[in-house]
Amino acid sequence: MVGRKYLKTIIGATLSVAVLSVALWFLHRELAGLSRDALVQHVRGIPLTVLLLSAFFAACSYAVLTAYDATAFRYLNRQISYRQSAQTAFMAYAVGHNVGLVALSGGSIRYRMYTLAGLSATDVARVIVFVTVTFVLGASGLLGMALLLMPATHTAVLKASPDLLNVAGTLLLAVPIAYLILAFRRREPITFRSWQVAVPKPSIALTQIVISILDMTFAAATLYILLEPELHIGFLPFLGIYLLAIGAGIVSSVPGGVGVFEAVLVALLPQVSSAALLATIIVYRLIYYVGPLMIALALLVAHELRQHGQMLRRPAEAAGNWLSGVAPHVAGIGVFLAGVVLLVSGASPAIEARLHLIAGGIPLPMLELSHMVGSIIGVGLLILARGLMRRLHGAYVTALGALFVGALVSMTKGIDYEEAVILCAIAAVLYASRKEFYRTGSLARQSFSAQWIAAIVIVIGLSVWIGLLSYRHVEYSDQLWWQFAFQAEAPRMLRASLLAAIVAVAFALWKVLRSGPRPIVLEPAPGERDKILKVLANTTDAAANVALLGDKHFLWSADERAFIMYQVCGSSWIAMGGPVGPAECHEELAWAFREMVDRHDGRPVFYQVSEESLALYVDLGLTLAKLGEDGRVPLTGFSLQGSHRADLRQAVSRATRDGASFEVVPRSNVESILVELHRVSDSWLNDKSTAEKGFSLGSFSEAYVANFDCAVVRVDGAIVAFANLWTAPAGGELSIDLMRYTQQAPKGVMDYLFAQLMLWGTANDYRWFSLGMAPLSGMEQRSLAPLWHKLGHLIFTHGESFYNFEGLRNYKEKFSPEWHPRYMACPGGVLNLPRALIDVSRLVSGGFTNILKK
């Protein structure tokens, strides 16, 4: 069954591919009679003055785009120089227009540039939202005006009734008008629950609409001036068509709107010949997309060189560090492009002269096999590129071999030496950066984003479409699949395309249907339990005793005075707490864990860490998320006297009247009562209709319980309740793990047990009694608080239907504890926190609420 976490990925990729498929089908039908010579002729026929004018309009559009970010900083009241914001905006839009999903692709550049300038991630997110709203306002208003002012003689171009266009235009134009009215009439922020959004000043709102309208007007003019001789319509109706095409490309999420943008223009501009329209769009994309992208990449490289100017004084070190950062991405992109080259080559006709040349030297079966192998390798390289970006050694070795085999079959299928040279060059770059691919993780465990899946499917779909377009003069029949001859190129294309699709589908099915990832199994080293006990004897954290549960692996410091206990679930390597042992060992041990996880391409997670060690996890490059608060009762001078202890005194008195007695059985004698403890545990599990947990929570086993002193409550000599004790003598801390009782226990037995344990701990010189964590306690609900805090507070306050979070906090309050926050440290990113929590939940085997009960 497909997991829920894949649902969004599958839906997103399916929608993108479906939209592109419809667009390609339409283009294939409309361009059936198009020849390459006609295309080239139209490109060469565009006058130089028209090209220069088109480039001027494109420059004007990008100049206006730089005002988007400058206006955003006026709204946020942040001081950023126009030069810096303009350069960042240009690079963000140039990359975003080509990659697609401008808010995400351009947003990453904004994040990189603006955080270096001192802005917070929240400010960058607000800038991205602001410029997105600016675009929507201008596009809506401009399209609305275009529809309303379009002459009646031109409405037929849009293939809709004038009344419908008028209604649509009115609704679209109402959006920026309503925005302006809001800006003029409202001063206080808009509040939604705990969120607040400041209303922009009228001058800022007006600026947003004006710059957005100017930007899209210049962008449309870039294409209009190239098409004008063929259009036979005015600029205003063309502007409406252009905006519809741009909107369709954005909604499709296809990179750059490729195929979708073209299909809309072909459909709405039937008076323009297919050759002229396609040739003009190609030139337009070079001017408005590719040209600015090249400039943006140059600016980005120049910025990075300036940023690391100090390192340039040491060229070898600078080059090494720079390559270390970019090599996996460069190699991944190169290998992906190599896959594109092989698939497109396999779908395209061979050069006839070269085909005649190999006809006498290469057997036909080898030619046929080369075509099929080339397509298989092409699909494989598309998949392996993902592993290279993750620095996987296995992906590196496989990709290197695939590139060389691909170069070989490129020669045997048609002497495509240009293609072979490209593949060998990419292989050389890959080999030169071989040291960067050190991770031992498996490609099978990698998750593929919706964009990555869509890119693979789109490339395969485009290669098939290119093949069908190239051989459109060949009439299809079932016999084509079985034609084998040197000149039978169309059948070869069909077989190779089908095989490429089968390989891709087979990989996708294998990813979906394979069993879940198995934890790495490490056999405990001989004598490891004795080493654990030695470290626990000097620990200051009683919760570290969970190391004796027997469900974790251990990473030891070089001198074996400290350890990290962890388990692997999915891609998460989850450490229970932080390093255990002397403080001077913590930093090296934490880095060793971080590096070990990195070698296995995992996600490092430190679960339930204390506030004293937060700086260490920040140094590790991890993000912190609050889980709740740990209640600790001071035992120095603890007693049941005073009005604030009245409830506890009553609980002790009531249990004593009911015949209850309290005793702490030392560890040396626990074995003699294990049978009774087992009976109480089984009864408690049956009464609560629950099962044993693990990892962060103890579970009953005789071997585990026998490690600890045990507090018991007896009635008439029989044990009716017990709790095993976690102690940390070095830190003066006492806590309990398993708390279980039978129905024969007196009412309020847990209050009785807690009170007696605190008195016992005071008598035995313990300074603290840990009540464990109150999950989601202490979460902020302020308007500027992180989303995780707002969500946690909402669940804490209103989540009693599936777990009484607030009630647990209130119960622990009766003991007057001091509250100390507990955190989880994991890599940053929107999905890493929920993924880590899900993996911890799977380890505990009790769902989300159970991982926070302790």
mmCIF file of C-alpha atoms in Angstrom, residues 92 362 588 767:
data_model
loop_
_atom_site.group_PDB
_atom_site.id
_atom_site.type_symbol
_atom_site.label_atom_id
_atom_site.label_comp_id
_atom_site.label_asym_id
_atom_site.label_seq_id
_atom_site.Cartn_x
_atom_site.Cartn_y
_atom_site.Cartn_z
ATOM 1 C CA ALA A 92 15.911 34.813 -8.251
ATOM 2 C CA ILE A 362 28.539 -4.059 -37.212
ATOM 3 C CA GLU A 588 33.696 14.898 19.760
ATOM 4 C CA ARG A 767 18.374 16.300 45.392
#
